[in-house]
Short mmCIF file of C-alpha atoms and ligand atoms in Angstrom, two decimals:
data_model
loop_
_atom_site.label_atom_id
_atom_site.label_comp_id
_atom_site.label_asym_id
_atom_site.label_seq_id
_atom_site.Cartn_x
_atom_site.Cartn_y
_atom_site.Cartn_z
CA MET A 1 -1.55 1.95 24.40
CA HIS A 2 1.50 4.02 23.59
CA ARG A 3 1.05 7.04 21.39
CA ARG A 4 3.42 8.21 18.65
CA ILE A 5 4.57 11.82 18.36
CA THR A 6 3.44 12.93 14.91
CA ASP A 7 2.83 16.68 15.06
CA LYS A 8 4.73 19.71 16.15
CA LEU A 9 6.15 19.36 19.65
CA VAL A 10 6.70 21.98 22.34
CA VAL A 11 9.95 21.42 24.21
CA ALA A 12 8.80 22.50 27.65
CA THR A 13 12.00 23.75 29.25
CA HIS A 14 13.42 27.17 30.09
CA ASN A 15 16.93 25.76 30.60
CA PRO A 16 19.05 26.53 27.50
CA GLY A 17 21.51 23.66 28.15
CA LYS A 18 18.70 21.14 28.39
CA LEU A 19 16.89 22.64 25.41
CA ALA A 20 19.97 22.18 23.22
CA GLU A 21 20.28 18.54 24.28
CA MET A 22 16.57 17.80 23.85
CA ASN A 23 16.62 19.35 20.36
CA GLU A 24 19.70 17.30 19.43
CA LEU A 25 18.04 14.12 20.63
CA LEU A 26 14.89 14.88 18.63
CA ALA A 27 16.76 15.91 15.47
CA PRO A 28 17.03 12.45 13.82
CA TYR A 29 13.26 12.05 14.05
CA GLY A 30 12.38 15.10 11.96
CA ILE A 31 9.85 16.43 14.49
CA ALA A 32 9.27 20.18 14.30
CA ALA A 33 10.02 21.51 17.77
CA VAL A 34 9.37 24.88 19.34
CA SER A 35 10.54 25.80 22.83
CA ALA A 36 8.53 27.05 25.78
CA GLY A 37 10.80 30.11 25.83
CA GLU A 38 10.06 30.96 22.17
CA LEU A 39 6.34 30.69 22.90
CA GLY A 40 6.67 32.84 26.04
CA LEU A 41 5.10 30.13 28.20
CA ALA A 42 5.11 30.64 31.98
CA GLU A 43 7.19 28.25 34.11
CA PRO A 44 4.82 26.18 36.24
CA GLU A 45 5.64 25.64 39.90
CA GLU A 46 7.35 22.27 40.37
CA THR A 47 5.39 20.99 43.33
CA GLY A 48 5.96 17.24 42.81
CA ASN A 49 7.81 14.99 45.24
CA ASP A 50 9.78 13.20 42.56
CA PHE A 51 11.31 13.72 39.11
CA ARG A 52 8.46 11.96 37.35
CA SER A 53 5.72 14.16 38.81
CA ASN A 54 7.63 17.35 38.07
CA ALA A 55 8.23 16.31 34.46
CA ALA A 56 4.49 15.66 34.12
CA ILE A 57 3.61 19.05 35.68
CA LYS A 58 5.79 20.84 33.10
CA ALA A 59 4.60 18.82 30.10
CA ILE A 60 0.91 19.08 31.02
CA ALA A 61 1.15 22.85 31.60
CA ALA A 62 2.74 23.38 28.17
CA ALA A 63 0.29 21.05 26.41
CA GLN A 64 -2.68 22.81 27.99
CA ALA A 65 -1.30 26.27 27.19
CA THR A 66 -0.57 25.51 23.52
CA GLY A 67 -2.90 22.74 22.41
CA LEU A 68 0.19 20.84 21.20
CA ALA A 69 2.02 17.76 22.44
CA ALA A 70 4.68 18.90 24.92
CA PHE A 71 7.97 17.28 25.93
CA ALA A 72 9.48 17.98 29.37
CA ASP A 73 12.51 16.77 31.31
CA ASP A 74 12.88 16.88 35.06
CA SER A 75 16.33 15.99 36.17
CA GLY A 76 18.94 16.42 38.84
CA ILE A 77 21.93 15.00 40.61
CA VAL A 78 21.53 12.61 43.54
CA VAL A 79 24.57 12.47 45.85
CA ASP A 80 24.75 9.35 48.01
CA ALA A 81 26.84 10.86 50.84
CA LEU A 82 24.33 13.74 51.05
CA ASP A 83 21.37 11.40 51.50
CA GLY A 84 20.22 12.03 47.94
CA ALA A 85 20.51 15.84 47.93
CA PRO A 86 20.21 18.00 45.93
CA GLY A 87 17.99 15.60 43.91
CA ILE A 88 14.79 17.27 42.71
CA TYR A 89 16.13 20.56 44.13
CA SER A 90 19.23 20.57 41.88
CA ALA A 91 18.18 23.72 40.01
CA ARG A 92 17.26 25.53 43.26
CA TRP A 93 20.71 24.96 44.77
CA ALA A 94 22.07 27.34 42.12
CA GLY A 95 19.82 30.14 43.43
CA PRO A 96 18.03 32.82 41.41
CA SER A 97 21.24 33.75 39.58
CA LYS A 98 21.65 30.12 38.43
CA ASP A 99 25.20 30.01 39.72
CA PHE A 100 26.26 26.39 39.27
CA ASN A 101 29.84 27.10 40.35
CA ALA A 102 28.36 28.05 43.71
CA ALA A 103 26.07 24.99 43.71
CA MET A 104 29.01 22.67 42.95
CA ALA A 105 31.08 24.38 45.68
CA GLN A 106 28.21 23.84 48.12
CA ILE A 107 28.14 20.11 47.30
CA GLU A 108 31.91 19.94 47.75
CA ARG A 109 31.70 21.76 51.10
CA LEU A 110 29.11 19.29 52.36
CA LEU A 111 31.11 16.30 51.09
CA GLN A 112 34.20 17.59 52.92
CA GLU A 113 32.16 18.14 56.11
CA ARG A 114 31.10 14.51 55.90
CA GLY A 115 34.64 13.33 55.26
CA ALA A 116 33.72 12.10 51.77
CA THR A 117 37.17 12.44 50.28
CA THR A 118 37.72 9.10 48.54
CA PRO A 119 35.95 8.13 45.27
CA ASP A 120 33.96 5.35 46.95
CA ARG A 121 32.36 7.98 49.28
CA ARG A 122 31.71 10.41 46.43
CA THR A 123 29.29 8.40 44.28
CA ALA A 124 26.34 10.16 42.65
CA HIS A 125 23.91 9.72 39.81
CA PHE A 126 22.02 11.96 37.46
CA VAL A 127 18.35 11.18 36.87
CA SER A 128 16.22 12.29 33.93
CA ALA A 129 12.45 11.82 33.89
CA LEU A 130 10.94 12.59 30.51
CA CYS A 131 7.26 13.18 29.90
CA VAL A 132 5.35 13.83 26.70
CA ALA A 133 1.85 15.12 27.39
CA TRP A 134 -0.95 15.72 24.90
CA PRO A 135 -3.79 18.25 25.31
CA ASP A 136 -6.26 15.38 25.85
CA ASP A 137 -4.21 14.32 28.94
CA HIS A 138 -2.53 11.28 27.37
CA ARG A 139 1.01 10.95 28.74
CA GLU A 140 4.10 8.91 27.94
CA GLU A 141 6.69 8.77 30.75
CA VAL A 142 10.16 7.28 31.02
CA GLU A 143 13.09 7.66 33.40
CA ALA A 144 16.80 6.76 33.41
CA ARG A 145 19.99 7.41 35.35
CA VAL A 146 23.75 7.46 34.92
CA ASP A 147 26.09 6.58 37.77
CA GLY A 148 29.39 8.27 38.47
CA THR A 149 31.72 9.96 40.91
CA LEU A 150 32.05 13.60 41.93
CA ILE A 151 35.48 15.10 41.41
CA TRP A 152 37.01 18.32 42.72
CA PRO A 153 37.99 20.74 41.28
CA PRO A 154 35.46 20.70 38.46
CA ARG A 155 36.85 20.06 34.97
CA GLY A 156 35.69 21.29 31.56
CA THR A 157 33.53 24.06 30.22
CA ALA A 158 31.14 22.09 28.02
CA GLY A 159 27.62 21.13 29.02
CA PHE A 160 25.77 22.89 31.83
CA GLY A 161 24.80 22.62 35.49
CA TYR A 162 26.81 20.05 37.45
CA ASP A 163 28.52 18.54 34.37
CA PRO A 164 32.11 19.66 35.24
CA MET A 165 32.00 17.80 38.55
CA PHE A 166 30.53 14.53 37.28
CA LEU A 167 32.76 11.70 36.08
CA PRO A 168 30.53 8.99 34.59
CA ASP A 169 31.54 5.42 35.51
CA GLY A 170 33.91 3.86 32.98
CA HIS A 171 35.13 7.24 31.66
CA ASP A 172 38.11 9.42 32.49
CA ARG A 173 36.57 12.73 31.41
CA THR A 174 33.76 14.62 33.11
CA PHE A 175 30.57 15.52 31.25
CA GLY A 176 32.02 19.05 31.23
CA GLU A 177 34.93 17.77 29.15
CA MET A 178 32.75 15.94 26.62
CA THR A 179 31.02 17.23 23.52
CA SER A 180 27.25 16.89 23.71
CA ILE A 181 27.51 14.04 21.20
CA GLU A 182 29.90 12.17 23.55
CA LYS A 183 27.68 12.93 26.54
CA HIS A 184 24.66 11.48 24.73
CA GLY A 185 26.81 8.43 23.87
CA LEU A 186 24.31 7.22 21.30
CA PRO A 187 25.13 4.97 18.32
CA PRO A 188 27.72 4.66 16.86
CA LEU A 189 29.41 5.68 20.17
CA GLY A 190 27.28 3.47 22.41
CA LEU A 191 23.71 2.74 23.53
CA GLY A 192 23.31 5.95 25.52
CA LEU A 193 25.52 7.49 28.22
CA SER A 194 23.82 10.46 29.88
CA HIS A 195 20.68 10.07 31.95
CA ARG A 196 18.80 12.17 29.39
CA ALA A 197 20.00 10.18 26.37
CA ARG A 198 19.22 6.89 28.13
CA ALA A 199 15.72 8.05 28.98
CA PHE A 200 15.29 9.37 25.45
CA VAL A 201 16.17 5.97 23.97
CA LYS A 202 13.26 4.51 25.96
CA LEU A 203 10.95 7.31 24.81
CA ALA A 204 11.98 6.90 21.17
CA GLU A 205 11.15 3.19 21.34
CA ILE A 206 7.56 3.90 22.25
CA CYS A 207 6.86 7.30 20.65
CA LEU A 208 9.13 8.00 17.68
CA GLU A 209 10.10 6.64 14.28
CA PRO A 210 13.39 7.60 12.59
CA ARG A 211 12.95 9.60 9.38
P1 LIG B 301 13.21 23.46 33.30
O1 LIG B 301 12.44 23.06 34.53
O2 LIG B 301 12.70 24.69 32.67
O3 LIG B 301 13.36 22.33 32.34
P2 LIG B 301 15.40 23.56 35.17
O4 LIG B 301 16.86 23.88 35.04
O5 LIG B 301 14.65 24.25 36.28
O6 LIG B 301 14.72 23.82 33.75
P3 LIG B 301 15.04 21.04 36.54
O7 LIG B 301 14.02 21.57 37.48
O8 LIG B 301 14.80 19.69 35.95
O9 LIG B 301 15.24 22.01 35.29
O10 LIG B 301 16.44 21.08 37.25
C1 LIG B 301 17.44 20.21 36.88
C2 LIG B 301 18.78 20.76 37.30
O11 LIG B 301 19.65 19.63 37.47
C3 LIG B 301 19.37 21.61 36.20
O12 LIG B 301 19.16 22.97 36.41
C4 LIG B 301 20.84 21.23 36.25
O13 LIG B 301 21.49 22.04 37.11
C5 LIG B 301 20.88 19.82 36.83
N1 LIG B 301 21.04 18.91 35.71
C6 LIG B 301 20.10 18.16 35.10
N2 LIG B 301 20.61 17.51 34.05
C7 LIG B 301 21.89 17.86 33.98
C8 LIG B 301 22.93 17.54 33.10
O14 LIG B 301 22.74 16.76 32.05
N3 LIG B 301 24.12 18.06 33.34
C9 LIG B 301 24.33 18.88 34.37
N4 LIG B 301 23.41 19.26 35.23
C10 LIG B 301 22.19 18.75 35.05
#
């Protein structure tokens, strides 16, 4: 049976861009949220082979450390012409200094090497796996994606990570050129645009009630 989120929730991420989005998504539900960073929680090693397992690793670690329900996102960009890279290694491609300009340039270099110069060869999708874990090991898990094309040079300074390079299908602005509200694309704008908002809609259906 699905379980509702009723108490205080730990948002188990150390990524400030993600944290802002996860807090915005939670806001209409009136759940008190505290971040892993605020609580000084350690970052667990992400040893899973897929997004879903890594989201669970992060949520379980935070739930065990705090005794509270914990909400984690594992996400990344999957580039078709690069056989799915960087995928679950999307954060690592930015290196210890978290340089996403360098990570985007690396993707572009590899696309050029493979002759992926036309939009049909430059398709990619973002994936978000969300997990809420409780201290008694109950878990709720959902996943969603958004398809698009990689453009070069990157455009826009909003968002985080690979946003400036990603043009979602059906749009003429990159995620880096959208406000976070547009990137979520939730009502009244739509039924969810970003991978994270689409996954969150599924999570809200099973775990949350609007206040
Ligand atoms: P936490 O594990 O602490 O949550 P992280 O940044 O290490 O933070 P991930 O392991 O899930 O998180 O890595 C996902 C990476 O994929 C992230 O660092 C971004 O670079 C990229 N990414 C995920 N969602 C994105 C989005 O909405 N826009 C741009 N880039 C995104």
